[in-house]
Coordinates of C-alpha atoms in Angstrom, one line a residue:
M11 CA 16.1 -12.8 -3.7
A12 CA 13.3 -10.3 -4.4
K13 CA 12.3 -9.5 -8.0
P14 CA 13.6 -6.0 -8.7
T15 CA 11.0 -5.2 -11.4
P16 CA 8.3 -2.9 -10.0
A17 CA 4.8 -2.0 -11.2
P18 CA 3.6 1.2 -12.7
R19 CA 1.6 3.9 -11.1
A20 CA -2.1 4.0 -11.4
T21 CA -2.5 7.8 -11.6
P22 CA -2.0 10.3 -14.4
F23 CA 0.1 12.5 -12.2
L24 CA 2.5 9.7 -11.4
L25 CA 2.0 7.4 -14.4
A26 CA 5.7 7.0 -14.9
A27 CA 6.4 6.0 -11.4
V28 CA 6.7 2.3 -10.4
L29 CA 5.6 0.4 -7.3
S30 CA 8.0 -2.2 -6.1
I31 CA 6.0 -4.9 -4.4
V32 CA 8.1 -7.6 -2.8
V33 CA 7.7 -11.3 -2.8
V34 CA 6.8 -12.3 0.7
A35 CA 5.8 -15.4 2.6
A36 CA 2.2 -16.5 2.6
S37 CA 2.2 -16.4 6.3
G38 CA 1.9 -12.6 6.1
A39 CA -1.8 -12.7 6.7
E40 CA -2.6 -12.8 10.3
A41 CA -5.3 -14.7 12.2
R42 CA -8.8 -13.6 13.1
W43 CA -10.4 -14.8 9.8
Y44 CA -12.2 -18.0 9.6
G45 CA -13.7 -18.3 6.1
G46 CA -12.5 -18.8 2.6
G47 CA -11.3 -16.0 0.2
G48 CA -13.8 -13.3 -0.4
G49 CA -16.0 -11.2 1.7
G50 CA -17.2 -13.3 4.6
G51 CA -15.8 -15.2 7.5
Y52 CA -14.4 -12.4 9.6
S53 CA -14.1 -12.2 13.3
P54 CA -16.9 -10.1 14.9
S55 CA -14.2 -8.1 16.8
P56 CA -13.9 -4.6 15.3
S57 CA -10.6 -3.5 13.9
P58 CA -8.5 -1.2 16.2
V59 CA -8.3 1.2 13.2
S60 CA -11.9 2.2 13.7
S61 CA -11.0 3.8 17.0
I62 CA -8.5 6.0 15.2
V63 CA -10.4 6.7 12.0
S64 CA -14.1 7.0 12.2
E65 CA -16.3 6.8 9.1
Q66 CA -16.9 10.5 9.3
L67 CA -13.2 11.2 9.4
Y68 CA -12.5 8.7 6.6
A69 CA -14.9 10.6 4.4
S70 CA -13.2 13.9 5.2
L71 CA -9.7 12.5 4.4
F72 CA -10.9 11.3 1.0
L73 CA -13.2 14.1 0.0
H74 CA -13.2 13.3 -3.7
K75 CA -12.9 9.5 -3.9
D76 CA -16.5 9.2 -5.0
D77 CA -16.6 12.1 -7.4
A78 CA -17.7 11.4 -11.0
A79 CA -14.1 12.1 -12.1
C80 CA -12.7 9.3 -10.1
P81 CA -12.8 5.8 -11.8
A82 CA -12.9 4.1 -8.3
R83 CA -16.0 6.0 -7.2
G84 CA -18.0 3.9 -4.8
F85 CA -15.3 1.3 -4.5
Y86 CA -13.1 2.2 -1.5
T87 CA -15.7 2.2 1.2
Y88 CA -15.0 2.7 4.9
A89 CA -16.7 -0.6 5.7
S90 CA -14.4 -2.5 3.3
F91 CA -11.3 -0.9 4.9
V92 CA -12.3 -1.8 8.4
R93 CA -13.4 -5.4 7.4
A94 CA -10.0 -5.9 5.7
A95 CA -8.1 -4.6 8.7
T96 CA -9.7 -7.3 11.0
R97 CA -7.5 -9.8 9.2
F98 CA -4.4 -8.0 10.5
P99 CA -5.2 -7.4 14.2
R100 CA -1.7 -5.8 14.9
F101 CA -2.4 -3.0 12.4
A102 CA -3.1 0.2 14.2
A103 CA -2.8 -1.7 17.5
T104 CA 0.9 -1.9 18.2
G105 CA 2.8 0.5 20.4
C106 CA 1.7 3.7 22.1
A107 CA -1.3 5.8 20.9
D108 CA 1.0 8.1 18.9
A109 CA 2.7 5.2 17.2
R110 CA -0.7 3.7 16.2
K111 CA -1.9 7.0 14.8
R112 CA 1.4 7.5 12.9
E113 CA 1.1 4.0 11.4
V114 CA -2.4 4.7 10.2
A115 CA -1.4 8.1 8.8
A116 CA 1.6 6.5 7.0
F117 CA -0.6 3.7 5.5
L118 CA -3.2 6.1 4.3
A119 CA -0.6 8.4 2.8
Q120 CA 1.1 5.6 0.8
I121 CA -2.2 4.3 -0.6
S122 CA -3.4 7.8 -1.3
H123 CA -0.3 8.5 -3.4
E124 CA -0.7 5.3 -5.3
T125 CA -4.3 6.1 -6.2
T126 CA -4.3 9.9 -6.3
G127 CA -6.3 11.8 -8.8
G128 CA -5.1 15.2 -7.5
W129 CA -2.9 17.8 -9.0
A130 CA -1.3 21.0 -7.7
T131 CA -4.3 23.2 -8.1
A132 CA -7.0 20.6 -7.5
P133 CA -10.1 21.6 -5.6
D134 CA -9.4 21.3 -1.8
G135 CA -5.7 20.8 -2.6
P136 CA -3.7 17.9 -4.1
Y137 CA -3.9 15.9 -0.9
A138 CA -7.7 15.5 -0.9
W139 CA -7.8 13.2 -3.9
G140 CA -6.6 9.8 -2.6
L141 CA -8.4 6.6 -3.5
C142 CA -9.4 8.0 -6.9
Y143 CA -8.1 5.0 -9.0
K144 CA -8.4 1.3 -8.5
E145 CA -6.5 0.1 -11.5
E146 CA -3.4 1.1 -13.5
I147 CA -4.0 3.3 -16.5
N148 CA -2.8 1.9 -19.8
P149 CA -0.6 -0.9 -18.5
Q150 CA 2.7 -1.2 -20.3
S151 CA 2.5 -5.0 -20.4
S152 CA 0.8 -7.9 -18.7
Y153 CA 3.5 -7.9 -16.0
C154 CA 4.2 -11.6 -16.3
D155 CA 7.6 -12.7 -15.3
A156 CA 7.9 -16.0 -17.2
T157 CA 11.1 -16.9 -15.4
D158 CA 9.2 -17.3 -12.1
K159 CA 8.3 -21.0 -11.9
Q160 CA 6.9 -20.8 -8.4
W161 CA 4.1 -18.4 -9.4
P162 CA 3.6 -19.1 -13.1
C163 CA 1.4 -16.8 -15.2
Y164 CA -2.0 -18.0 -16.3
P165 CA -2.6 -17.6 -20.0
G166 CA -4.4 -14.4 -21.0
K167 CA -4.1 -12.8 -17.5
S168 CA -2.7 -9.4 -16.8
Y169 CA -0.9 -8.7 -13.5
H170 CA -0.9 -4.9 -13.7
G171 CA -1.4 -2.6 -10.8
R172 CA -4.7 -2.9 -8.9
G173 CA -6.0 -1.9 -5.5
P174 CA -4.9 0.7 -3.0
I175 CA -1.2 -0.4 -3.0
Q176 CA -1.3 -1.2 -6.8
I177 CA -0.1 -4.8 -6.4
S178 CA 1.4 -6.1 -9.6
W179 CA 3.4 -8.9 -11.2
N180 CA 2.6 -12.6 -11.0
F181 CA 5.2 -13.1 -8.3
N182 CA 3.1 -10.8 -6.1
Y183 CA -0.4 -11.8 -7.0
G184 CA 0.4 -15.4 -6.4
P185 CA 1.6 -15.2 -2.8
A186 CA -0.9 -12.5 -1.9
G187 CA -3.7 -14.7 -3.1
Q188 CA -2.3 -17.7 -1.2
A189 CA -2.1 -15.7 2.0
L190 CA -5.6 -14.1 1.6
G191 CA -7.6 -17.0 0.2
F192 CA -8.1 -16.1 -3.5
D193 CA -6.4 -17.4 -6.7
G194 CA -4.2 -14.4 -7.5
L195 CA -2.8 -16.1 -10.7
R196 CA -6.0 -17.2 -12.3
N197 CA -8.2 -14.4 -11.0
P198 CA -6.1 -11.2 -10.5
E199 CA -9.1 -9.1 -11.6
I200 CA -10.7 -9.7 -8.2
V201 CA -8.4 -7.1 -6.7
A202 CA -10.1 -4.4 -8.8
N203 CA -13.6 -5.9 -8.4
C204 CA -13.9 -6.7 -4.7
S205 CA -13.3 -3.8 -2.3
D206 CA -12.5 -6.0 0.7
I207 CA -9.9 -8.0 -1.2
A208 CA -8.4 -4.8 -2.6
F209 CA -7.8 -3.4 0.9
Q210 CA -6.6 -6.8 2.1
T211 CA -3.8 -6.9 -0.5
A212 CA -2.7 -3.5 0.6
L213 CA -2.6 -4.5 4.2
W214 CA -0.9 -7.8 3.4
F215 CA 1.9 -5.9 1.8
W216 CA 2.0 -3.4 4.7
M217 CA 2.2 -6.0 7.4
T218 CA 4.4 -8.7 5.8
P219 CA 8.3 -8.6 5.9
R220 CA 10.6 -10.5 3.6
D221 CA 14.1 -11.7 4.3
T222 CA 16.0 -8.5 3.4
K223 CA 13.1 -6.0 3.9
P224 CA 11.2 -5.2 7.1
S225 CA 7.5 -4.7 6.8
C226 CA 6.2 -1.2 6.7
H227 CA 4.4 -2.0 9.9
Q228 CA 7.6 -2.9 11.7
V229 CA 9.2 0.4 10.7
M230 CA 6.3 2.6 11.8
V231 CA 5.8 1.0 15.2
G232 CA 9.5 0.8 16.2
E233 CA 10.1 -2.9 15.6
Y234 CA 12.7 -2.3 12.8
R235 CA 16.2 -3.3 13.7
P236 CA 18.7 -2.4 11.0
G237 CA 21.4 -4.9 10.2
P238 CA 24.9 -4.0 9.0
A239 CA 23.8 -3.7 5.4
D240 CA 21.0 -1.3 6.4
V241 CA 23.3 0.8 8.5
A242 CA 25.7 1.1 5.6
A243 CA 22.9 2.0 3.2
N244 CA 21.6 4.7 5.7
R245 CA 18.2 3.0 5.9
T246 CA 17.0 4.8 9.0
A247 CA 13.6 4.3 10.5
G248 CA 10.8 6.7 9.6
F249 CA 8.3 7.4 6.9
G250 CA 11.1 7.7 4.3
L251 CA 12.1 4.1 4.9
V252 CA 8.5 3.0 4.2
T253 CA 8.7 4.8 0.9
N254 CA 12.0 2.9 0.3
I255 CA 10.2 -0.4 1.0
V256 CA 7.3 0.5 -1.4
N257 CA 9.3 2.1 -4.3
G258 CA 12.8 2.7 -3.3
G259 CA 14.3 1.5 -6.5
L260 CA 12.8 4.4 -8.4
E261 CA 12.4 7.1 -5.7
C262 CA 15.2 6.8 -3.2
N263 CA 18.9 7.9 -3.2
R264 CA 18.0 10.9 -5.4
A265 CA 17.3 14.6 -4.5
G266 CA 13.9 16.2 -4.6
D267 CA 11.9 13.4 -6.1
A268 CA 8.3 14.6 -6.8
R269 CA 6.8 11.2 -5.9
V270 CA 8.5 11.2 -2.5
N271 CA 7.3 14.7 -1.9
N272 CA 3.8 13.8 -2.8
R273 CA 3.8 10.9 -0.3
I274 CA 5.1 13.2 2.4
G275 CA 2.4 15.8 1.6
F276 CA -0.3 13.2 2.2
Y277 CA 1.5 12.0 5.3
R278 CA 1.8 15.5 6.8
R279 CA -1.9 16.1 6.2
Y280 CA -3.0 12.9 7.8
C281 CA -0.7 13.3 10.8
Q282 CA -2.0 16.8 11.4
V283 CA -5.6 15.6 11.3
L284 CA -4.9 12.8 13.7
G285 CA -3.0 15.1 16.0
V286 CA 0.4 13.4 16.0
D287 CA 3.8 14.5 14.9
V288 CA 5.3 13.1 11.7
G289 CA 8.4 11.7 13.4
P290 CA 12.0 11.6 11.9
N291 CA 13.4 10.8 8.5
L292 CA 10.5 11.7 6.2
D293 CA 12.3 11.2 2.9
C294 CA 14.7 8.6 1.5
E295 CA 16.9 11.0 -0.4
H296 CA 20.1 9.7 1.2
Q297 CA 19.0 6.0 1.5
Q298 CA 20.2 3.3 -0.8
P299 CA 17.3 1.2 -2.1
F300 CA 16.8 -2.4 -0.9

């Protein structure tokens, strides 16, 4: 069973929100990586994502990520994003051209929401401020679930939200580290200190399903096959189901949630830039959480 306790938002605008990161198998990291944990050992093959999002386009999507006002300035580089994506060769490479673009837009929208520094009247609009934060502000606790014996907390360590997807809790840092080649329990700080690993944790979450949840990747590329429980819960494919996977316990099955709308705002912008329609089922208002 997945742990139901989620991790808090990293941004002031959404500080009360919580990110539900699921426990998944260590096999979630795909091939095409030949070294130990850290920066090196990548396949020389470029990631397919670079054919969809160029460095120039990346800079235009995240206009303010390196502003002095953003604590993550200089951290979320294009090179780190592309290097991290080489570890997951099916990312941005599955399905037709529109499906690939839509997946990239959805991924960037979700991490933008998790790290946004924008507000309603922000310069260039609220959806130009993704990747502004790399670490949760004022963690409410060390996010240690002492009942989890498989991934025991290391004394003195905090497992609060870090990185683009704001991974949190010992039961997530542990398997993410195991899959990606770093010690997530003894050295969780690396997610906020190494740009490549930060992006890898986000893509690990994106690409890896668990027993009752599909992966975000599966949803966005048309590989999701709802079971009877999903049908009964109205968990229909689309960007809204991705939000359900990420934070459904707090954002879904409720009307007009501001966090859901913020995610959709980023997604609409990125789809427009990439020249692809947004697809069906943008919100999760009528979906039961997983």
